CSV table of C-alpha atoms in Angstrom, one decimal:
chain,number,residue,atom,x,y,z
A,1455,MET,CA,11.5,-7.5,-24.7
A,1456,GLN,CA,13.0,-10.0,-22.0
A,1457,SER,CA,9.6,-12.3,-21.3
A,1458,ASP,CA,7.6,-14.9,-23.3
A,1459,ARG,CA,4.8,-13.8,-21.1
A,1460,LEU,CA,1.9,-11.7,-22.9
A,1461,ILE,CA,2.0,-8.3,-22.5
A,1462,GLU,CA,-0.6,-7.2,-19.4
A,1463,GLN,CA,-1.3,-3.9,-21.1
A,1464,SER,CA,-4.9,-2.6,-21.8
A,1465,ALA,CA,-6.5,0.4,-23.4
A,1466,ILE,CA,-9.8,-0.3,-21.1
A,1467,PRO,CA,-10.2,-1.0,-17.0
A,1468,GLU,CA,-9.8,-4.6,-15.7
A,1469,LYS,CA,-13.4,-5.3,-15.4
A,1470,SER,CA,-14.4,-4.3,-19.1
A,1471,ARG,CA,-11.4,-6.1,-20.2
A,1472,ARG,CA,-13.0,-9.6,-18.8
A,1473,GLN,CA,-16.1,-8.9,-20.1
A,1474,PHE,CA,-14.9,-8.2,-23.7
A,1475,LEU,CA,-12.9,-11.3,-23.6
A,1476,GLN,CA,-15.9,-13.2,-22.6
A,1477,LYS,CA,-18.3,-11.6,-24.6
A,1478,GLY,CA,-15.7,-12.1,-27.8
A,1479,ALA,CA,-15.4,-15.7,-26.9
A,1480,GLN,CA,-19.0,-16.1,-27.1
A,1481,ALA,CA,-19.3,-14.4,-30.3
A,1482,ALA,CA,-16.4,-16.6,-31.9
A,1483,THR,CA,-18.0,-19.7,-30.7
A,1484,ALA,CA,-21.6,-18.6,-32.8
A,1485,LEU,CA,-19.8,-17.0,-35.7
A,1486,LEU,CA,-17.1,-19.8,-35.8
A,1487,GLY,CA,-18.2,-22.9,-33.9
A,1488,THR,CA,-15.0,-23.3,-31.8
A,1489,SER,CA,-12.6,-21.3,-33.8
A,1490,VAL,CA,-11.0,-18.0,-32.4
A,1491,ILE,CA,-8.1,-17.7,-34.8
A,1492,GLY,CA,-8.9,-17.6,-38.2
A,1493,ALA,CA,-6.2,-18.7,-40.8
A,1494,CYS,CA,-4.6,-15.8,-43.1
A,1495,GLY,CA,-4.4,-16.7,-46.7
A,1496,GLY,CA,-1.7,-16.7,-48.9
A,1497,GLY,CA,0.1,-20.2,-48.0
A,1498,GLY,CA,3.0,-20.4,-45.5
A,1499,GLY,CA,3.2,-22.1,-42.2
A,1500,GLY,CA,2.9,-20.9,-38.7
A,1501,ASP,CA,4.8,-21.9,-35.7
A,1502,GLY,CA,3.7,-25.7,-35.2
A,1503,GLY,CA,-0.1,-25.2,-34.8
A,1504,SER,CA,-2.8,-25.5,-37.7
A,1505,GLY,CA,-3.5,-21.7,-38.0
A,1506,ALA,CA,-6.7,-22.0,-35.4
A,1507,ALA,CA,-6.7,-22.1,-31.6
A,1508,SER,CA,-10.0,-22.9,-29.4
A,1509,THR,CA,-11.4,-20.4,-26.8
A,1510,SER,CA,-10.0,-22.5,-24.1
A,1511,ASN,CA,-6.3,-22.2,-25.8
A,1512,LEU,CA,-7.0,-18.6,-26.2
A,1513,ALA,CA,-7.4,-17.8,-22.5
A,1514,ALA,CA,-4.6,-20.2,-21.7
A,1515,LEU,CA,-2.1,-17.6,-23.4
A,1516,LEU,CA,-3.5,-14.8,-21.3
A,1517,PRO,CA,-1.5,-13.9,-18.1
A,1518,ALA,CA,-3.1,-14.6,-14.9
A,1519,SER,CA,-4.2,-11.1,-14.3
A,1520,ALA,CA,-6.4,-10.7,-17.5
A,1521,ASN,CA,-8.6,-13.8,-16.3
A,1522,PRO,CA,-8.7,-13.6,-12.8
A,1523,ALA,CA,-11.9,-15.3,-12.6
A,1524,GLY,CA,-10.5,-18.7,-14.5
A,1525,PRO,CA,-11.5,-20.1,-17.4
A,1526,ILE,CA,-14.6,-19.4,-19.1
A,1527,SER,CA,-17.5,-21.7,-18.0
A,1528,PRO,CA,-19.4,-23.6,-20.3
A,1529,GLU,CA,-22.5,-22.0,-19.4
A,1530,SER,CA,-20.7,-18.3,-20.1
A,1531,SER,CA,-19.5,-19.9,-23.4
A,1532,ALA,CA,-23.1,-20.9,-24.7
A,1533,ALA,CA,-23.7,-19.4,-27.9
A,1534,PRO,CA,-26.4,-16.1,-27.2
A,1535,PRO,CA,-29.7,-15.8,-29.1
A,1536,ALA,CA,-29.0,-14.3,-32.7
A,1537,ALA,CA,-30.5,-11.3,-31.8
A,1538,ALA,CA,-27.6,-10.4,-29.3
A,1539,MET,CA,-25.2,-10.7,-31.7
A,1540,PRO,CA,-22.8,-7.8,-32.0
A,1541,ALA,CA,-22.5,-6.3,-35.4
A,1542,LEU,CA,-19.2,-6.8,-37.2
A,1543,ALA,CA,-19.4,-4.2,-39.8
A,1544,LYS,CA,-16.2,-2.3,-39.5
A,1545,SER,CA,-13.1,-2.9,-40.8
A,1546,PRO,CA,-9.9,-3.1,-38.4
A,1547,VAL,CA,-7.3,-0.6,-38.3
A,1548,ILE,CA,-3.5,-1.0,-37.5
A,1549,HIS,CA,-2.2,2.3,-36.1
A,1550,SER,CA,1.1,0.8,-34.7
A,1551,PHE,CA,3.0,-2.2,-33.6
A,1552,SER,CA,6.0,-2.4,-31.0
A,1553,PRO,CA,8.6,-3.0,-30.8
A,1554,GLY,CA,9.5,-3.1,-34.6
A,1555,LEU,CA,12.0,-5.4,-34.4
A,1556,GLU,CA,11.8,-8.5,-32.2
A,1557,LYS,CA,13.0,-12.2,-31.8
A,1558,ARG,CA,10.7,-15.3,-32.8
A,1559,GLY,CA,8.7,-16.7,-30.2
A,1560,LYS,CA,8.9,-13.1,-28.3
A,1561,VAL,CA,5.8,-11.0,-27.8
A,1562,ILE,CA,4.7,-7.6,-29.7
A,1563,VAL,CA,1.9,-5.4,-29.3
A,1564,ILE,CA,-0.6,-4.2,-32.2
A,1565,SER,CA,-2.3,-1.1,-31.6
A,1566,GLY,CA,-5.3,0.3,-33.6
A,1567,ALA,CA,-9.1,-0.4,-33.8
A,1568,GLU,CA,-12.2,-2.7,-34.4
A,1569,PHE,CA,-10.3,-5.7,-33.0
A,1570,ASP,CA,-12.5,-8.2,-32.2
A,1571,SER,CA,-12.5,-12.1,-31.4
A,1572,SER,CA,-13.1,-13.0,-35.0
A,1573,ALA,CA,-9.5,-11.7,-35.2
A,1574,SER,CA,-6.5,-13.5,-37.4
A,1575,VAL,CA,-3.2,-12.4,-37.5
A,1576,CYS,CA,-0.3,-13.0,-40.0
A,1577,PHE,CA,3.3,-11.9,-40.4
A,1578,GLY,CA,3.2,-11.8,-44.3
A,1579,GLU,CA,2.2,-15.1,-45.5
A,1580,VAL,CA,2.8,-16.7,-42.0
A,1581,VAL,CA,0.1,-17.6,-39.5
A,1582,ALA,CA,0.4,-16.4,-35.8
A,1583,THR,CA,-1.2,-19.0,-34.0
A,1584,ARG,CA,-0.8,-17.6,-30.5
A,1585,PHE,CA,-2.0,-14.0,-29.8
A,1586,SER,CA,-4.8,-12.7,-27.6
A,1587,VAL,CA,-7.2,-10.0,-28.2
A,1588,ASP,CA,-6.9,-7.8,-25.5
A,1589,SER,CA,-8.9,-5.1,-26.3
A,1590,PRO,CA,-11.0,-3.2,-29.4
A,1591,ASN,CA,-7.7,-1.5,-29.6
A,1592,GLN,CA,-5.1,-3.9,-28.9
A,1593,ILE,CA,-3.3,-7.4,-29.8
A,1594,SER,CA,-0.6,-9.1,-28.3
A,1595,VAL,CA,1.0,-11.7,-30.3
A,1596,PHE,CA,3.9,-14.1,-30.1
A,1597,VAL,CA,6.2,-13.6,-33.4
A,1598,PRO,CA,6.1,-17.0,-35.1
A,1599,ASP,CA,8.8,-19.5,-35.4
A,1600,SER,CA,8.6,-19.4,-39.1
A,1601,ALA,CA,8.5,-15.5,-39.5
A,1602,LYS,CA,10.5,-13.4,-41.7
A,1603,ASP,CA,10.7,-9.7,-42.3
A,1604,ALA,CA,7.0,-8.7,-43.7
A,1605,GLU,CA,4.0,-6.5,-43.0
A,1606,ILE,CA,1.7,-7.5,-40.6
A,1607,ILE,CA,-1.9,-8.5,-41.3
A,1608,VAL,CA,-5.2,-8.3,-38.9
A,1609,ARG,CA,-8.3,-9.7,-40.6
A,1610,THR,CA,-11.8,-10.3,-38.9
A,1611,ALA,CA,-15.3,-10.4,-40.1
A,1612,GLY,CA,-15.4,-6.9,-40.9
A,1613,GLY,CA,-12.0,-6.7,-43.1
A,1614,GLU,CA,-8.9,-6.7,-43.7
A,1615,THR,CA,-6.0,-4.3,-43.0
A,1616,ARG,CA,-2.1,-4.2,-43.1
A,1617,SER,CA,0.5,-2.6,-41.5
A,1618,SER,CA,2.4,0.8,-43.4
A,1619,ARG,CA,5.6,-0.9,-42.6
A,1620,LYS,CA,7.3,-4.1,-42.1
A,1621,PHE,CA,7.9,-5.9,-38.8
A,1622,GLU,CA,11.7,-7.3,-38.5
A,1623,VAL,CA,12.8,-10.5,-37.1
A,1624,ALA,CA,16.0,-9.9,-35.6
A,1625,LEU,CA,18.3,-13.2,-36.3
A,1626,VAL,CA,20.6,-13.8,-33.5
A,1627,PRO,CA,22.5,-17.1,-32.7
A,1628,GLU,CA,20.6,-19.4,-30.4
A,1629,SER,CA,23.4,-18.4,-27.7
A,1630,ALA,CA,22.2,-15.0,-27.6
A,1631,ARG,CA,18.2,-15.7,-28.0
A,1632,ASP,CA,17.9,-14.4,-24.7
A,1633,TYR,CA,19.5,-11.2,-24.8
A,1634,ARG,CA,17.5,-8.0,-25.4
A,1635,LEU,CA,18.4,-5.0,-28.0
A,1636,ALA,CA,20.5,-2.7,-26.2
A,1637,TRP,CA,21.3,0.1,-29.0
A,1638,HIS,CA,20.3,0.5,-32.5
A,1639,ASP,CA,20.5,2.7,-35.3
A,1640,GLU,CA,18.2,2.2,-38.4
A,1641,PHE,CA,19.4,5.3,-40.1
A,1642,GLU,CA,16.2,7.1,-40.4
A,1643,GLY,CA,15.6,10.7,-41.0
A,1644,SER,CA,17.8,12.8,-43.9
A,1645,ALA,CA,21.3,13.0,-42.0
A,1646,LEU,CA,23.3,10.8,-39.5
A,1647,ASP,CA,22.3,11.1,-36.0
A,1648,PRO,CA,25.0,13.1,-33.8
A,1649,ALA,CA,24.3,11.5,-30.8
A,1650,LYS,CA,24.9,8.1,-32.0
A,1651,TRP,CA,28.0,8.7,-34.5
A,1652,ALA,CA,31.0,10.9,-34.7
A,1653,ALA,CA,32.4,11.9,-38.3
A,1654,VAL,CA,36.1,11.7,-37.8
A,1655,THR,CA,37.8,14.6,-39.7
A,1656,GLY,CA,42.0,14.6,-40.9
A,1657,VAL,CA,44.2,12.7,-43.2
A,1658,ARG,CA,44.5,8.9,-42.9
A,1659,ALA,CA,47.0,7.1,-45.4
A,1660,ASN,CA,46.0,8.6,-48.9
A,1661,ALA,CA,42.6,9.8,-47.6
A,1662,VAL,CA,41.0,13.1,-46.5
A,1663,GLN,CA,38.3,12.2,-43.9
A,1664,THR,CA,35.1,14.2,-44.1
A,1665,PRO,CA,31.7,14.1,-42.9
A,1666,GLU,CA,30.1,15.0,-46.5
A,1667,ALA,CA,31.3,11.7,-47.3
A,1668,ALA,CA,28.3,10.0,-45.1
A,1669,THR,CA,25.0,10.6,-46.5
A,1670,VAL,CA,21.8,9.0,-44.9
A,1671,ALA,CA,18.5,8.8,-47.4
A,1672,ASP,CA,15.8,5.8,-47.6
A,1673,SER,CA,16.9,4.5,-43.8
A,1674,VAL,CA,20.2,3.6,-45.5
A,1675,LEU,CA,23.8,5.0,-44.6
A,1676,LYS,CA,26.0,5.4,-47.4
A,1677,ILE,CA,29.6,6.1,-47.0
A,1678,SER,CA,31.3,7.4,-50.6
A,1679,THR,CA,34.9,7.4,-51.6
A,1680,TYR,CA,35.4,10.0,-54.0
A,1681,THR,CA,38.0,12.3,-55.7
A,1682,ASP,CA,37.7,16.0,-55.7
A,1683,PRO,CA,38.3,17.1,-59.6
A,1684,SER,CA,40.0,20.2,-58.8
A,1685,ALA,CA,42.5,19.2,-56.5
A,1686,GLY,CA,42.7,15.7,-57.2
A,1687,THR,CA,42.3,14.9,-53.4
A,1688,HIS,CA,40.8,11.6,-52.5
A,1689,HIS,CA,37.9,11.8,-49.7
A,1690,THR,CA,36.2,9.2,-47.5
A,1691,GLY,CA,34.1,8.6,-44.4
A,1692,PHE,CA,35.4,7.4,-41.1
A,1693,LEU,CA,32.4,7.0,-38.3
A,1694,ARG,CA,32.4,6.1,-34.7
A,1695,THR,CA,30.4,6.0,-31.5
A,1696,ALA,CA,33.4,6.8,-29.0
A,1697,ARG,CA,32.4,8.3,-26.1
A,1698,LEU,CA,28.8,8.1,-27.6
A,1699,TYR,CA,28.0,4.5,-27.1
A,1700,GLU,CA,30.3,2.3,-25.9
A,1701,PHE,CA,29.8,-1.9,-24.7
A,1702,ARG,CA,31.0,-4.8,-23.3
A,1703,PHE,CA,29.9,-8.3,-24.1
A,1704,GLY,CA,26.9,-9.1,-26.3
A,1705,TYR,CA,25.8,-9.8,-29.9
A,1706,ILE,CA,26.4,-7.1,-32.6
A,1707,GLU,CA,25.1,-7.2,-36.2
A,1708,ALA,CA,25.1,-4.8,-39.2
A,1709,ARG,CA,23.4,-5.2,-42.7
A,1710,VAL,CA,25.6,-4.2,-45.4
A,1711,ARG,CA,26.6,-3.9,-49.1
A,1712,PHE,CA,29.7,-3.1,-50.9
A,1713,ALA,CA,31.1,-1.6,-54.1
A,1714,SER,CA,34.3,-1.7,-53.6
A,1715,LYS,CA,37.5,-0.3,-55.8
A,1716,GLN,CA,41.1,-0.9,-56.1
A,1717,GLY,CA,43.2,0.8,-53.3
A,1718,GLN,CA,40.2,1.5,-51.2
A,1719,TRP,CA,38.4,-1.2,-48.6
A,1720,SER,CA,35.6,-0.8,-46.0
A,1721,ALA,CA,35.0,-2.3,-42.4
A,1722,PHE,CA,32.6,-2.7,-39.7
A,1723,TRP,CA,34.8,-2.9,-36.4
A,1724,LEU,CA,35.2,-2.3,-32.4
A,1725,MET,CA,37.7,-0.7,-31.0
A,1726,SER,CA,39.2,0.2,-27.4
A,1727,ASN,CA,41.2,3.5,-26.9
A,1728,ALA,CA,43.3,1.1,-24.5
A,1729,ASN,CA,44.7,-1.0,-27.0
A,1730,ARG,CA,48.2,-0.5,-26.7
A,1731,ALA,CA,51.5,-2.3,-26.2
A,1732,ALA,CA,52.2,-3.8,-23.0
A,1733,THR,CA,54.4,-6.4,-21.1
A,1734,PRO,CA,53.0,-8.5,-20.8
A,1735,PRO,CA,50.2,-7.9,-23.5
A,1736,ASP,CA,47.0,-7.1,-22.0
A,1737,PRO,CA,44.1,-8.0,-24.5
A,1738,ALA,CA,42.0,-7.5,-21.3
A,1739,ALA,CA,42.5,-3.6,-21.7
A,1740,GLY,CA,41.0,-3.4,-25.1
A,1741,VAL,CA,41.6,-4.8,-28.9
A,1742,GLU,CA,40.7,-4.2,-32.5
A,1743,VAL,CA,37.8,-6.6,-33.6
A,1744,ASP,CA,37.3,-6.5,-37.4
A,1745,ILE,CA,33.8,-8.0,-37.7
A,1746,ILE,CA,34.2,-7.5,-41.4
A,1747,GLU,CA,36.8,-6.0,-43.8
A,1748,HIS,CA,36.1,-6.0,-47.3
A,1749,ARG,CA,38.3,-4.8,-50.6
A,1750,ALA,CA,37.8,-5.5,-54.4
A,1751,VAL,CA,41.4,-7.0,-55.1
A,1752,PRO,CA,44.5,-7.8,-52.5
A,1753,GLY,CA,47.6,-5.9,-52.8
A,1754,GLY,CA,49.8,-6.6,-55.9
A,1755,SER,CA,47.1,-8.7,-57.6
A,1756,LEU,CA,44.1,-7.9,-59.6
A,1757,THR,CA,42.1,-11.1,-58.9
A,1758,ASP,CA,38.6,-10.4,-58.1
A,1759,ILE,CA,37.8,-10.9,-54.3
A,1760,SER,CA,34.7,-8.7,-54.0
A,1761,ASN,CA,32.9,-11.8,-53.0
A,1762,GLN,CA,34.9,-12.6,-50.2
A,1763,PHE,CA,35.7,-10.9,-47.0
A,1764,SER,CA,37.7,-11.4,-43.5
A,1765,SER,CA,37.5,-11.4,-39.6
A,1766,ALA,CA,39.9,-10.7,-37.2
A,1767,VAL,CA,41.2,-9.8,-33.7
A,1768,HIS,CA,44.1,-7.1,-33.3
A,1769,TRP,CA,46.1,-6.6,-29.5
A,1770,ASN,CA,48.9,-5.6,-28.0
A,1771,GLY,CA,48.9,-1.9,-29.9
A,1772,TYR,CA,50.4,-1.3,-33.4
A,1773,GLU,CA,54.1,-0.8,-33.0
A,1774,THR,CA,55.7,-2.9,-35.4
A,1775,GLY,CA,56.6,-6.3,-34.3
A,1776,LYS,CA,54.5,-6.1,-31.1
A,1777,THR,CA,51.0,-6.4,-32.3
A,1778,ILE,CA,49.3,-10.0,-32.2
A,1779,SER,CA,46.5,-10.8,-34.4
A,1780,ARG,CA,44.4,-13.7,-35.1
A,1781,GLY,CA,41.8,-14.2,-38.1
A,1782,SER,CA,39.4,-16.0,-40.0
A,1783,GLU,CA,41.5,-16.3,-43.1
A,1784,GLN,CA,39.3,-15.2,-46.6
A,1785,GLN,CA,35.5,-16.5,-46.5
A,1786,LYS,CA,33.5,-16.5,-49.7
A,1787,LEU,CA,29.9,-15.9,-49.9
A,1788,PRO,CA,27.8,-19.2,-51.0
A,1789,ALA,CA,28.1,-19.6,-54.8
A,1790,GLY,CA,26.0,-17.3,-56.9
A,1791,GLN,CA,26.0,-14.3,-54.1
A,1792,SER,CA,27.6,-10.9,-54.0
A,1793,PHE,CA,28.1,-8.1,-51.7
A,1794,SER,CA,26.2,-5.8,-54.5
A,1795,GLU,CA,23.2,-7.6,-52.4
A,1796,TRP,CA,22.8,-7.1,-48.3
A,1797,HIS,CA,24.1,-9.1,-46.1
A,1798,THR,CA,24.7,-9.5,-42.4
A,1799,LEU,CA,27.6,-9.9,-40.5
A,1800,GLY,CA,27.4,-10.4,-36.8
A,1801,LEU,CA,29.8,-10.9,-33.2
A,1802,LEU,CA,29.1,-12.6,-30.5
A,1803,TRP,CA,31.2,-11.4,-28.3
A,1804,THR,CA,31.5,-13.2,-24.5
A,1805,PRO,CA,34.2,-13.7,-21.9
A,1806,ASP,CA,35.1,-16.6,-23.6
A,1807,GLY,CA,35.9,-15.1,-27.0
A,1808,TYR,CA,34.5,-14.3,-30.3
A,1809,GLN,CA,32.4,-16.1,-33.0
A,1810,PHE,CA,31.6,-14.4,-36.1
A,1811,TYR,CA,28.1,-15.1,-38.3
A,1812,LEU,CA,27.1,-14.3,-41.7
A,1813,ASP,CA,23.2,-13.9,-42.5
A,1814,GLY,CA,22.0,-15.4,-39.3
A,1815,ALA,CA,23.4,-18.7,-39.9
A,1816,ALA,CA,22.6,-21.0,-36.7
A,1817,THR,CA,26.7,-21.7,-36.7
A,1818,PRO,CA,29.7,-19.2,-36.8
A,1819,TYR,CA,32.0,-19.4,-39.9
A,1820,ALA,CA,35.0,-18.2,-37.4
A,1821,THR,CA,35.6,-18.8,-33.7
A,1822,ILE,CA,38.7,-16.8,-32.1
A,1823,LYS,CA,39.2,-17.7,-28.1
A,1824,GLU,CA,42.3,-15.7,-27.6
A,1825,GLY,CA,42.4,-11.4,-27.3
A,1826,VAL,CA,39.6,-11.3,-25.3
A,1827,SER,CA,38.6,-7.5,-24.4
A,1828,LEU,CA,37.3,-7.2,-20.6
A,1829,SER,CA,36.4,-3.4,-21.4
A,1830,ASN,CA,34.4,-1.2,-23.1
A,1831,GLN,CA,34.7,-0.8,-27.0
A,1832,TYR,CA,33.0,1.5,-29.5
A,1833,ILE,CA,32.1,0.8,-32.9
A,1834,LYS,CA,33.5,1.9,-36.3
A,1835,LEU,CA,32.3,2.2,-39.7
A,1836,THR,CA,34.8,3.1,-42.0
A,1837,CYS,CA,36.4,3.5,-45.4
A,1838,GLU,CA,39.8,3.6,-46.4
A,1839,ILE,CA,42.4,4.5,-49.2
A,1840,LYS,CA,45.8,3.6,-49.6
A,1841,ASP,CA,47.8,3.4,-52.8
A,1842,ASN,CA,49.9,0.3,-53.4
A,1843,GLY,CA,48.8,-1.3,-49.8
A,1844,TRP,CA,46.3,-3.8,-48.9
A,1845,ALA,CA,43.6,-3.5,-51.5
A,1846,GLY,CA,46.0,-2.7,-54.3
A,1847,ASN,CA,46.6,0.4,-56.2
A,1848,ILE,CA,44.1,3.5,-56.5
A,1849,PRO,CA,43.1,3.8,-60.0
A,1850,SER,CA,44.9,6.4,-62.1
A,1851,SER,CA,41.6,8.2,-62.9
A,1852,GLY,CA,40.7,8.2,-59.0
A,1853,TYR,CA,37.1,7.6,-57.9
A,1854,GLY,CA,35.3,10.3,-59.5
A,1855,PRO,CA,33.2,13.4,-57.7
A,1856,LEU,CA,31.0,12.8,-54.7
A,1857,GLY,CA,27.6,10.9,-56.3
A,1858,ALA,CA,29.5,9.9,-59.4
A,1859,GLY,CA,28.6,6.1,-60.2
A,1860,THR,CA,32.3,5.3,-60.1
A,1861,ASN,CA,32.5,6.2,-56.4
A,1862,ALA,CA,33.4,3.2,-54.1
A,1863,THR,CA,30.2,3.0,-51.5
A,1864,MET,CA,29.6,1.0,-48.7
A,1865,GLU,CA,26.1,0.8,-47.5
A,1866,VAL,CA,24.5,0.2,-44.1
A,1867,ASP,CA,20.8,-0.6,-43.6
A,1868,TRP,CA,21.3,-1.1,-39.8
A,1869,VAL,CA,23.7,-1.4,-36.5
A,1870,ARG,CA,22.3,-3.5,-33.8
A,1871,VAL,CA,23.6,-4.3,-30.5
A,1872,TRP,CA,22.1,-7.1,-28.1
A,1873,GLN,CA,22.9,-8.0,-25.0
A,1874,ALA,CA,21.9,-10.0,-21.7
A,1875,ALA,CA,19.3,-9.1,-19.7
């Protein structure tokens, strides 16, 4: 969604829509005094309001086309006789809301039934103070500044309803706040989406790359590193969006967690097939951007670094002595946190360079202004194995058969790309 204006959609004709809004304001005046928006209980704050808005504030939130006759006049907003009051006996119903992922301050549309002017809207415990009841079947609402991932609650004088799924708040850097969601995969269903991802096959270092290593269940992608007990060969997964989805500039983010093992590491990164050695070096043609690389131990040591990670940019190909690299060095999670829990890793890529973000922080943990690619890049989610290498030695007993608790794993909740409108 590209605009802060409330959506000008309605399930009823415009004339009926105006009549509904005027009657709704009248009913609200009689029922609640000057209050149209009631508070949702449970504590928590909204986006700077008290949890209530007057009928005039509600009218001001609507687009001009929704109220062409101008503000509701004092005469029309007077309370009708008690006998004319509408019955509010039925509980509201939420059928759906769209989009299911949005930034704070943007608008989502709730579809359902039995919505009326007594309605209040909450995102979990956070009260929405800016919304309009467009019709008995639709509410348009701004996502509060303090909203978090939560179910949506609508309450009216007739009762309460909750959404069957959670609304998700998109936490993008301030510099990307006006970007739009351009591509994403929430890993719904029971298998990898072949329209979005290709599973690479072949041998890389000490791993056989196989599609069987990538599974999808409960809206989570899992890439498993395992050992075939009959042959003793090690297998893992290597996914990419090459020729399926490639982009230039934007903010990309994934929610991940790891169970890394010795000899194995996982990565979320971008790549271009044009990353080759050149004279002079030409990063504009394409680079490798490691948004996160994660391993359990460093090569040649058993030091536990499972709660650390790194980011880097590499260009000018991979010929010995020609590759140029810039990196973040090892980064540590905050004290008490681990990668056995979910974390978000993001990259803001602009013509000025790269900024790397952890868990929706306001400032990047690393900024690299060299090696800027001006070409399309594709996304990669990979696990790799190499004995006596960057991640130490492969365990003598291997990683166990597929599905065993000894597997090394990389789990991905979602991947999302945002770009300037």
